[in-house]
mmCIF file of C-alpha atoms in Angstrom:
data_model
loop_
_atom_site.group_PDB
_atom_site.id
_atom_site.type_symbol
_atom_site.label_atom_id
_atom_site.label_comp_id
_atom_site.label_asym_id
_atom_site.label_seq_id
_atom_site.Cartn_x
_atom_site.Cartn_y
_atom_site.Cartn_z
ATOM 1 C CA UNK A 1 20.602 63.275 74.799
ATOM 2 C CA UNK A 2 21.174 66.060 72.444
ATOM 3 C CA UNK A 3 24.437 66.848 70.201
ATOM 4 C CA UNK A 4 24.861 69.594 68.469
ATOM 5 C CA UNK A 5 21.023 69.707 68.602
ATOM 6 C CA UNK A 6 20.222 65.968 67.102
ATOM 7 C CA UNK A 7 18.673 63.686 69.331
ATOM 8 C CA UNK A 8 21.084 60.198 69.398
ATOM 9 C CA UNK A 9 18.299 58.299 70.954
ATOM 10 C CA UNK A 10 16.085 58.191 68.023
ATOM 11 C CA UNK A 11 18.909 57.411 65.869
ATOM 12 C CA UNK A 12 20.279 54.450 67.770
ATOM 13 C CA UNK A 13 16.256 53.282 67.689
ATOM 14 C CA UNK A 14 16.201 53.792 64.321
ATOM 15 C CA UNK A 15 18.958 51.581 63.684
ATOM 16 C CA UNK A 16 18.301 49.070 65.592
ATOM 17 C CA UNK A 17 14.721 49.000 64.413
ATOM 18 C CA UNK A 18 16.626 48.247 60.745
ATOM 19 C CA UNK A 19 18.658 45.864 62.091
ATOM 20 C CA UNK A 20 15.763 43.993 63.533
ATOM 21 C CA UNK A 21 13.371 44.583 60.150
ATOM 22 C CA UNK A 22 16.117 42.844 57.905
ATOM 23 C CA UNK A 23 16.696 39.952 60.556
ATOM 24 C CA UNK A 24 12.889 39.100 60.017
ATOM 25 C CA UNK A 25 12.854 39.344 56.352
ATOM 26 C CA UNK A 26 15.857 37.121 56.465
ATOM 27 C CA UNK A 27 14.516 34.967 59.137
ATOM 28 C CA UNK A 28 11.178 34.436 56.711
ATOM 29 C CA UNK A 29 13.662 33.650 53.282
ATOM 30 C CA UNK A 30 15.319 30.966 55.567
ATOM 31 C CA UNK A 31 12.273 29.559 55.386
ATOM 32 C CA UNK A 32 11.528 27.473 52.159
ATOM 33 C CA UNK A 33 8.412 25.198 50.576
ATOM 34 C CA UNK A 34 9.978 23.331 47.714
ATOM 35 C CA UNK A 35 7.240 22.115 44.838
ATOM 36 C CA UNK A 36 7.205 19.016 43.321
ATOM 37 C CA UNK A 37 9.368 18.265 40.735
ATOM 38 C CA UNK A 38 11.802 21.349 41.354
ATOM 39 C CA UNK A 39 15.398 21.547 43.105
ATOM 40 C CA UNK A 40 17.042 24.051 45.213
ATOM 41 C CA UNK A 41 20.983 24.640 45.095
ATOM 42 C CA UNK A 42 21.853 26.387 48.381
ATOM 43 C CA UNK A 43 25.248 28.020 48.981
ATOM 44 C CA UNK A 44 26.796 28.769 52.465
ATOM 45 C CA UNK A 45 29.002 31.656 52.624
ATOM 46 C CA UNK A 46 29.043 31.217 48.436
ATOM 47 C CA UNK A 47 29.922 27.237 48.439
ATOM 48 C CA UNK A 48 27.629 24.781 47.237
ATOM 49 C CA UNK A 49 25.958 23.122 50.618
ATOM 50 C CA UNK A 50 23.177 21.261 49.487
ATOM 51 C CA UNK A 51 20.180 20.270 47.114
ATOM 52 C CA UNK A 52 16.649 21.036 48.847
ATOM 53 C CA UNK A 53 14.522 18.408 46.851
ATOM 54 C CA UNK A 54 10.402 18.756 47.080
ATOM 55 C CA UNK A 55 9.010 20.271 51.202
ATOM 56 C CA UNK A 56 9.698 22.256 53.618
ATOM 57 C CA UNK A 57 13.649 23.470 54.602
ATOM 58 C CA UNK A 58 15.050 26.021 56.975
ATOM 59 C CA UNK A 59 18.143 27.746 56.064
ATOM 60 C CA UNK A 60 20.614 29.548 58.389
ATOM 61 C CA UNK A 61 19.718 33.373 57.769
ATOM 62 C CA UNK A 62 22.542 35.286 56.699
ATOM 63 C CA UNK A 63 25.121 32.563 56.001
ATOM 64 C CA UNK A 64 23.009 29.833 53.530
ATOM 65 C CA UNK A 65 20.961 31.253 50.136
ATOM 66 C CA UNK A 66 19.081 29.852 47.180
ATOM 67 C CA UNK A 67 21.669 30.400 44.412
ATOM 68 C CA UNK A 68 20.096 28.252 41.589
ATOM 69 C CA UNK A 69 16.624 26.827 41.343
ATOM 70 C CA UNK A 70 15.522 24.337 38.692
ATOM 71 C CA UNK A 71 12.667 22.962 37.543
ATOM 72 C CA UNK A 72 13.234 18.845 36.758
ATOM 73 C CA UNK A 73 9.604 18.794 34.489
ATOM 74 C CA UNK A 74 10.153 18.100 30.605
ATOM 75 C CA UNK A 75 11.006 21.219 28.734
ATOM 76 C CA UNK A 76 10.487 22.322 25.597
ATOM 77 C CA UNK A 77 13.273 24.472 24.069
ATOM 78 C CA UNK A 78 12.891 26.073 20.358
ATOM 79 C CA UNK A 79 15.653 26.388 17.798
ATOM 80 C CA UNK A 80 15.595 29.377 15.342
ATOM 81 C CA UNK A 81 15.574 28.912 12.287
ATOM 82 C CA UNK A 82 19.603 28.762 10.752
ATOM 83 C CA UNK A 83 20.762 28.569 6.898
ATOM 84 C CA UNK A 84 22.415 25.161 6.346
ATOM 85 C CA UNK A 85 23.625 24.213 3.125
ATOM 86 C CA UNK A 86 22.933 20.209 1.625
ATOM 87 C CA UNK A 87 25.807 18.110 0.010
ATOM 88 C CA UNK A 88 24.845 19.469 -3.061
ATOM 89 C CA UNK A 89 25.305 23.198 -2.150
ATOM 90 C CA UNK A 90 21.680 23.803 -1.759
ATOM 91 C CA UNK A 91 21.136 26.220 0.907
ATOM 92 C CA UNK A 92 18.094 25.435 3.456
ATOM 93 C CA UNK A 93 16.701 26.826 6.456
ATOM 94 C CA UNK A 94 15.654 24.509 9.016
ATOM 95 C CA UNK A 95 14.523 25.329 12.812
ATOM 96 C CA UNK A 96 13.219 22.501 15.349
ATOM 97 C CA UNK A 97 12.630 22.035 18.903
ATOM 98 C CA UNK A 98 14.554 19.826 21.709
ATOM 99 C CA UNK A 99 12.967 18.028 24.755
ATOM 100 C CA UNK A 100 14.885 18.364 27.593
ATOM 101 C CA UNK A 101 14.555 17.649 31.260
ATOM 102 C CA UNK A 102 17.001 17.963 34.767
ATOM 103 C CA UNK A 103 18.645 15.110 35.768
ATOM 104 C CA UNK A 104 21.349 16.819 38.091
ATOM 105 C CA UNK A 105 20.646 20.114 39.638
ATOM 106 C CA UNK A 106 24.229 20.520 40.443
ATOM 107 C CA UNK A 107 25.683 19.738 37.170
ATOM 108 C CA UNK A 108 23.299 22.272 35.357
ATOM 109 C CA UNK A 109 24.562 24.915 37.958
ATOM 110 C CA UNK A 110 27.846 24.656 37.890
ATOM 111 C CA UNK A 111 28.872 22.597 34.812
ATOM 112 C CA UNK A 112 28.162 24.979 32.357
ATOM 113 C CA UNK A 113 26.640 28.661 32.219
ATOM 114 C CA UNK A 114 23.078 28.118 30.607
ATOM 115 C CA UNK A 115 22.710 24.672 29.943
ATOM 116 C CA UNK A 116 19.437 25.678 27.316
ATOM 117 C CA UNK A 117 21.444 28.080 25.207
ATOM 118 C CA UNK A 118 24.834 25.734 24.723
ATOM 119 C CA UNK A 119 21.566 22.849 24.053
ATOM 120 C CA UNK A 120 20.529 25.113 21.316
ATOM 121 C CA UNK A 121 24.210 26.201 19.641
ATOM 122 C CA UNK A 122 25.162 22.028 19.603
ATOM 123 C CA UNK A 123 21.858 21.615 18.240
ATOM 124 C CA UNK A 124 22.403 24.130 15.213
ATOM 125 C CA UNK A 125 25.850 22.822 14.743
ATOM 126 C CA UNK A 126 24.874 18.989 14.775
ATOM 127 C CA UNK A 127 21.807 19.604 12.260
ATOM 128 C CA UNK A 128 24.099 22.041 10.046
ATOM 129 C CA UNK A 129 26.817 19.063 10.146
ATOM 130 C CA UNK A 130 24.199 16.234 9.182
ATOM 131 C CA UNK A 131 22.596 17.797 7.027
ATOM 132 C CA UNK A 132 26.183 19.077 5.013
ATOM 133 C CA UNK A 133 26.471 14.742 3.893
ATOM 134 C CA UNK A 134 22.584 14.696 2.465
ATOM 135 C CA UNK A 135 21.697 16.125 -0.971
ATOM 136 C CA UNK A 136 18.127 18.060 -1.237
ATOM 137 C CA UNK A 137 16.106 15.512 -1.893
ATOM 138 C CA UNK A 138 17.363 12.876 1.599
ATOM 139 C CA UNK A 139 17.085 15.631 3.600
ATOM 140 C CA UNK A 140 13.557 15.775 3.476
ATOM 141 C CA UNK A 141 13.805 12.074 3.818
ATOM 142 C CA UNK A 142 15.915 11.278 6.564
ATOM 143 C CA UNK A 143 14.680 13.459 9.385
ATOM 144 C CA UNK A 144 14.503 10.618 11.877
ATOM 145 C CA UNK A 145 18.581 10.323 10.928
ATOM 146 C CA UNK A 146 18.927 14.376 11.838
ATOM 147 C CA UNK A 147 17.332 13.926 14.643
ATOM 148 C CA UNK A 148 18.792 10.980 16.103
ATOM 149 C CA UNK A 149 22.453 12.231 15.171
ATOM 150 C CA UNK A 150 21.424 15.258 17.198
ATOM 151 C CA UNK A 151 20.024 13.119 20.686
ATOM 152 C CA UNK A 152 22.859 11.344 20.081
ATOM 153 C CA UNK A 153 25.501 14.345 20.776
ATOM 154 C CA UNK A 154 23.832 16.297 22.911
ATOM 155 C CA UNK A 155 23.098 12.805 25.372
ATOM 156 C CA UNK A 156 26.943 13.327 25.562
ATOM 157 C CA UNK A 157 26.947 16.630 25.975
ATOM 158 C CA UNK A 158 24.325 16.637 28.497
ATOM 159 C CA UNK A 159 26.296 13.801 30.648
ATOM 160 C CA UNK A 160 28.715 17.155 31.817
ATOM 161 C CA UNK A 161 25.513 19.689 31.808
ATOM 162 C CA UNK A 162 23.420 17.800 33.981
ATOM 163 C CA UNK A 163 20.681 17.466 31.656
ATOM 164 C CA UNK A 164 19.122 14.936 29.326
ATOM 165 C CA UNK A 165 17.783 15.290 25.812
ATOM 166 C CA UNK A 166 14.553 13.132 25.024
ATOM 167 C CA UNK A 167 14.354 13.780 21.519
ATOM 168 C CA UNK A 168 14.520 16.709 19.078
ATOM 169 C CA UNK A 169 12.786 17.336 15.925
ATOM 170 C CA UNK A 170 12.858 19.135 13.460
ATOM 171 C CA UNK A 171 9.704 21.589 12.653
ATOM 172 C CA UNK A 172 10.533 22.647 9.096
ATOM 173 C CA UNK A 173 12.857 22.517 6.085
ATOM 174 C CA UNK A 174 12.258 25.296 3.794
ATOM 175 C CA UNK A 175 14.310 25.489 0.346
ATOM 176 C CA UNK A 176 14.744 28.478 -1.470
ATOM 177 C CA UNK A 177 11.803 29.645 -3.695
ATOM 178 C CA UNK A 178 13.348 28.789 -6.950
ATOM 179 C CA UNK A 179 14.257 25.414 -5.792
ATOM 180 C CA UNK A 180 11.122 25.144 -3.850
ATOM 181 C CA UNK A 181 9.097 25.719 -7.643
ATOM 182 C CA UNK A 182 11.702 23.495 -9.128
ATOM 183 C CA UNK A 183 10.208 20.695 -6.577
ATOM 184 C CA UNK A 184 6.467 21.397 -7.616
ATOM 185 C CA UNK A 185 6.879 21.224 -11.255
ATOM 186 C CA UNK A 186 9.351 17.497 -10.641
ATOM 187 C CA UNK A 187 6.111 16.886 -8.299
ATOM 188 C CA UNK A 188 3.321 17.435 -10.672
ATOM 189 C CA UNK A 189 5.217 15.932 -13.610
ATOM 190 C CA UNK A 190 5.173 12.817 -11.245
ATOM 191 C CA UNK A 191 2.184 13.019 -10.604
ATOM 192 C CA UNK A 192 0.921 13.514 -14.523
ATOM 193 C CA UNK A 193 3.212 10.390 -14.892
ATOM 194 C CA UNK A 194 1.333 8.428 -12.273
ATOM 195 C CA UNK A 195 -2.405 9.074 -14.012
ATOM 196 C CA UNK A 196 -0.700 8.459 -17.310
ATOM 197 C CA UNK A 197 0.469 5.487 -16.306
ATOM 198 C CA UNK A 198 -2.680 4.298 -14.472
ATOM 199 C CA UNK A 199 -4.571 5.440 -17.817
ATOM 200 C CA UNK A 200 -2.282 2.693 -19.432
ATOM 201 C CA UNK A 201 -2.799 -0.032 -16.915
ATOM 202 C CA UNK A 202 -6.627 0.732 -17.121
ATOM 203 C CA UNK A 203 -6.797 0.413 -21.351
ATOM 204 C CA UNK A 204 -4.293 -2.321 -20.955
ATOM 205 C CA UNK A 205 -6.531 -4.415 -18.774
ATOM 206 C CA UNK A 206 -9.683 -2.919 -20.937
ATOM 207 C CA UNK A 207 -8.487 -4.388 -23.729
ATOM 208 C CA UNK A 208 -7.446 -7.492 -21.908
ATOM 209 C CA UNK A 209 -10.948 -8.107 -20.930
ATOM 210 C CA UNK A 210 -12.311 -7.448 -24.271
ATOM 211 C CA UNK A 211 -9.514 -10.051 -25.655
ATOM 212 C CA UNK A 212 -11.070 -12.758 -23.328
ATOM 213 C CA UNK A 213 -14.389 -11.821 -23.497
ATOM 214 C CA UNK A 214 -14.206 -12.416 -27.534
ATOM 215 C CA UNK A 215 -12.178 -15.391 -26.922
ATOM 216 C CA UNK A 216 -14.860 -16.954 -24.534
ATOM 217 C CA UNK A 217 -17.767 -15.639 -26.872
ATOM 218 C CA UNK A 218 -15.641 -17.799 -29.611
ATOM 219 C CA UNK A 219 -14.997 -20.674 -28.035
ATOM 220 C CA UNK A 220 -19.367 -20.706 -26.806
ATOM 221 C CA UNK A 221 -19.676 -20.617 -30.530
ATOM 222 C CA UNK A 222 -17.313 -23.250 -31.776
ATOM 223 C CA UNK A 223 -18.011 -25.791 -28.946
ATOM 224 C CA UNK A 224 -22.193 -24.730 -29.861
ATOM 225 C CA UNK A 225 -21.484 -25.231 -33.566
ATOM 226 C CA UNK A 226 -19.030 -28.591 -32.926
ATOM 227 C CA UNK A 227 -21.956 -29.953 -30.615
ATOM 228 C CA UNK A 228 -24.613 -29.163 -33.382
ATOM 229 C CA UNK A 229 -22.577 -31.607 -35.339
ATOM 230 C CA UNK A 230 -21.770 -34.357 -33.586
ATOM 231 C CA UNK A 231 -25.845 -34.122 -33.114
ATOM 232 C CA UNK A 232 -26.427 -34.449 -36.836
ATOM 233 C CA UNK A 233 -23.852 -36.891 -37.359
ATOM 234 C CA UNK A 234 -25.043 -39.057 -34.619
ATOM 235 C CA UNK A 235 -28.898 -38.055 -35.826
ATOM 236 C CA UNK A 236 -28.000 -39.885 -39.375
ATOM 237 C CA UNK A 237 -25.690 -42.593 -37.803
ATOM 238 C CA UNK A 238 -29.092 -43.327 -35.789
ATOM 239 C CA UNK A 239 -31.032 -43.114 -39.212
ATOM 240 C CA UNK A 240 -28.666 -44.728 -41.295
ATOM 241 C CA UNK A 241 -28.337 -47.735 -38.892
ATOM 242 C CA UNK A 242 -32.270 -47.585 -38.449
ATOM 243 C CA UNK A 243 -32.375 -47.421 -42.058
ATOM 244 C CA UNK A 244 -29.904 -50.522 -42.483
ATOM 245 C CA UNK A 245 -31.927 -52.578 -39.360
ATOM 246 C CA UNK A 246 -35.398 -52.213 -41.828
ATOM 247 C CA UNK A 247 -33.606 -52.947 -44.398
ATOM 248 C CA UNK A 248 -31.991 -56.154 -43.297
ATOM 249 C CA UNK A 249 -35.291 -56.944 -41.521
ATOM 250 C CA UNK A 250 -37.313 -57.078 -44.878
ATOM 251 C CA UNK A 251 -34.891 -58.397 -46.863
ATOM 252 C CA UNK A 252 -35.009 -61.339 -44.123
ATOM 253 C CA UNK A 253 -38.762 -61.413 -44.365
ATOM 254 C CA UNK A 254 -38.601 -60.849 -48.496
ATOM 255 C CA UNK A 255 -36.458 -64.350 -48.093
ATOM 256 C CA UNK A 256 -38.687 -66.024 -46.147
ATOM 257 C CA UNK A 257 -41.645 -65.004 -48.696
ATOM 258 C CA UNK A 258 -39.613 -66.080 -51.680
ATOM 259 C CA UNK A 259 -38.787 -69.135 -50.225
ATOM 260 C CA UNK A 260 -42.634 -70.015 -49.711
ATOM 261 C CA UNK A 261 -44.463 -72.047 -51.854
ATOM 262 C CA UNK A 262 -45.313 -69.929 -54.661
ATOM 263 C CA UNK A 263 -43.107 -66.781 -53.534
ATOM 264 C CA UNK A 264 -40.945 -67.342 -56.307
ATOM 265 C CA UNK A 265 -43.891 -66.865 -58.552
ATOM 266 C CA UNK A 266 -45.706 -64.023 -56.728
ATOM 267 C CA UNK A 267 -42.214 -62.237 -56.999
ATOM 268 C CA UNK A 268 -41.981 -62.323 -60.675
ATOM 269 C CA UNK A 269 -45.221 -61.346 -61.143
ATOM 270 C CA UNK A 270 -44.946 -58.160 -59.469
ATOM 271 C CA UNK A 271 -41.097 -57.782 -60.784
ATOM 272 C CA UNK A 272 -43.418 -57.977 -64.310
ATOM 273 C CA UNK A 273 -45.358 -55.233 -63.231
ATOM 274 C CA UNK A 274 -42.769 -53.188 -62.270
ATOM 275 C CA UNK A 275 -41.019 -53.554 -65.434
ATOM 276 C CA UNK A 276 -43.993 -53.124 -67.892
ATOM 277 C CA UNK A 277 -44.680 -49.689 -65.886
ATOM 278 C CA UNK A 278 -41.135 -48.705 -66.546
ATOM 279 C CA UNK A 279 -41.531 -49.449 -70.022
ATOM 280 C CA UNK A 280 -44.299 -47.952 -70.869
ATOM 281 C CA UNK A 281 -42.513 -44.779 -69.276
ATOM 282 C CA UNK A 282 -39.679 -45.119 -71.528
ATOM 283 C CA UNK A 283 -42.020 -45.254 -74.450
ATOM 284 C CA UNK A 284 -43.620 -42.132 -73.476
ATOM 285 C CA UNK A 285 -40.518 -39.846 -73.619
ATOM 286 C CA UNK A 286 -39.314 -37.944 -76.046
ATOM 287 C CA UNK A 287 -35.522 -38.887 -75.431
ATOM 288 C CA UNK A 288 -34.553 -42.263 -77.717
ATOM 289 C CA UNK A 289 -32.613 -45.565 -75.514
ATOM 290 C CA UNK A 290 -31.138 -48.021 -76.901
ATOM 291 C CA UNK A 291 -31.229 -50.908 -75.271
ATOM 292 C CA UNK A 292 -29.519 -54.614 -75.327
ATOM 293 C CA UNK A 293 -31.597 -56.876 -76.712
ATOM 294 C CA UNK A 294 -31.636 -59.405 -73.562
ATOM 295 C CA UNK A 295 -33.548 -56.359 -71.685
ATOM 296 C CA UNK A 296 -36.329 -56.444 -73.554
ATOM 297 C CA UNK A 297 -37.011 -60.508 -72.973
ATOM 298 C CA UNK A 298 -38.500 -59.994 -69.745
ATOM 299 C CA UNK A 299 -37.863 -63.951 -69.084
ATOM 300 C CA UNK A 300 -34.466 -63.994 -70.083
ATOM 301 C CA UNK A 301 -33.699 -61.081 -67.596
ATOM 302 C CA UNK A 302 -35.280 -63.106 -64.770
ATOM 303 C CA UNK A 303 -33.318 -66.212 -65.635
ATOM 304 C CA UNK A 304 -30.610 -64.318 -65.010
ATOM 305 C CA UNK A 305 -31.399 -63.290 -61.731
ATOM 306 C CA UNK A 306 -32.038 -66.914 -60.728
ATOM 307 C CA UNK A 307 -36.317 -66.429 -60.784
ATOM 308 C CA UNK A 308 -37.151 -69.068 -63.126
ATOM 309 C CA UNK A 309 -40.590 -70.001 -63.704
ATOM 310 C CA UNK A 310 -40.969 -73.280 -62.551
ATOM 311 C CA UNK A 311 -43.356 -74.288 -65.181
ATOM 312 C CA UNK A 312 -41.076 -73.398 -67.752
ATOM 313 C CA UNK A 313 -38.074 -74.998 -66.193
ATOM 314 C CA UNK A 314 -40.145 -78.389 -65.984
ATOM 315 C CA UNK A 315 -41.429 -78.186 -69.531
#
């Protein structure tokens, strides 16, 4: 059939031919293989139906769709670097990243927008907070406290969102350059003060050891030299008691002698010899004695030492 010269046949094909092409390519999206660890939001007639977890699902062509689809692995999420100023109006730049994972598919849909930007601005805002009570030096420091303050709001945060923060950290801290030279010179005059120190300790104990090894050296030598002495003394104790025991031992047997028959006599015989030897010394030398007069009568000076001749004493 013809009008006006176009043929309505081929158009009516034509359009049904479309109509049946977008039927199939809306039968096949119906059609959906959900991977592990991922969650589909589907909408009917743009309400929120259902969540198609991991597997196969068949949707109702034309009336359900995929609206949202989320991935429930562990995510990391970076945070640019921001300006932050410490309690001590030093002005740092610190950037980190957060570890964040799905817990409801729903929530993250329709609780908030984008659930990994807002993660980012609270973030920023907690770190620039935290670190706004911690001078220069504590904020390099306390980075466990940043980060924990920062789990700590977004865990509430992420309660409305859907999502749940595992931890965040912080990647660096960078000071400005003038404070960041400041820091090397307080670090290498620590540092200095550490060896000089240790120098110190060392020459401290060096001398220490010195101290005691001259005290030990002195005490060898006194308890040496005290030893050597209580040697000798007890050497001429020994002699001096050896000395005495002779002694004693011939006076005993000089007793027993004089007391013999004819000891008496035999004793002033050689007590005469004696005595004319030491005369005849004294006679030699050039030196003058005088001398009682009782010395030179031999028998008078053996009277008086009890060794009387018995002949004389009977005559």
């Amino acid at each position: 059939m013809n009008i006006n010269g176009i043929d309505t046949d081929m158009i009516v094909m034509v359009i049904w031919g479309a109509i049946f092409a977008i039927f199939v390519v809306k039968l096949f999206q119906s059609i959906r293989l959900v991977p592990t660890k991922s969650a589909y939001i589907v909408e009917r007639l743009g309400k929120y139906h259902s969540t198609l977890d991991a597997g196969f699902h068949a949707l109702v062509p034309f009336i359900d769709k995929v609206a949202y689809i989320h991935d429930l692995k562990e995510e990391t999420i970076d945070v640019p670097p921001q300006e932050c100023f410490s309690s001590d109006e030093v002005n740092v730049e610190v950037d980190g990243v957060i570890y964040i994972s799905v817990t409801d598919p729903v929530k993250a849909s329709y609780g908030i927008t984008d659930y990994r930007y807002a993660a980012i601005q609270l973030a920023q805002t907690t770190t620039r907070s935290v670190i706004g009570t911690l001078d220069l030096d504590r904020t390099f420091e306390e980075r466990d406290i940043i980060s924990a303050k920062v789990v700590e709001v977004l865990d509430e945060a992420g309660a409305m969102w859907g999502i749940r923060v595992h931890r965040y950290e912080i990647k660096n801290i960078t000071p400005p350059e003038t404070v960041k030279n400041a820091m090397e010179m307080q670090v290498n005059a620590e540092r200095e003060r550490r060896a000089l120190l240790a120098k110190s300790e060392g020459d401290k104990q060096s001398k220490i050891n010195r101290s005691e090894g001259v005290m030990a050296e002195t005490i060898n030598l006194s308890e040496g030299e005290m030893q050597r002495r209580i040697n000798e003394a007890e050497g001429k104790a020994e002699e001096i008691l050896t000395l005495a025991k002779a002694t004693a031992e011939s006076i005993e047997k000089l007793a027993v002698v004089i007391s013999a028959e004819g000891g008496q006599s035999a004793l002033r015989m050689q007590l005469g010899e004696q005595y004319m030897k030491q005369l005849d010394g004294l006679s030699k030398s050039d030196s003058r004695i005088v001398l009682p007069g009782n010395m030179v009568n031999f028998e008078y000076w053996l009277d008086s030492i009890g060794l009387k001749d018995d002949k004389t004493s009977n005559s």
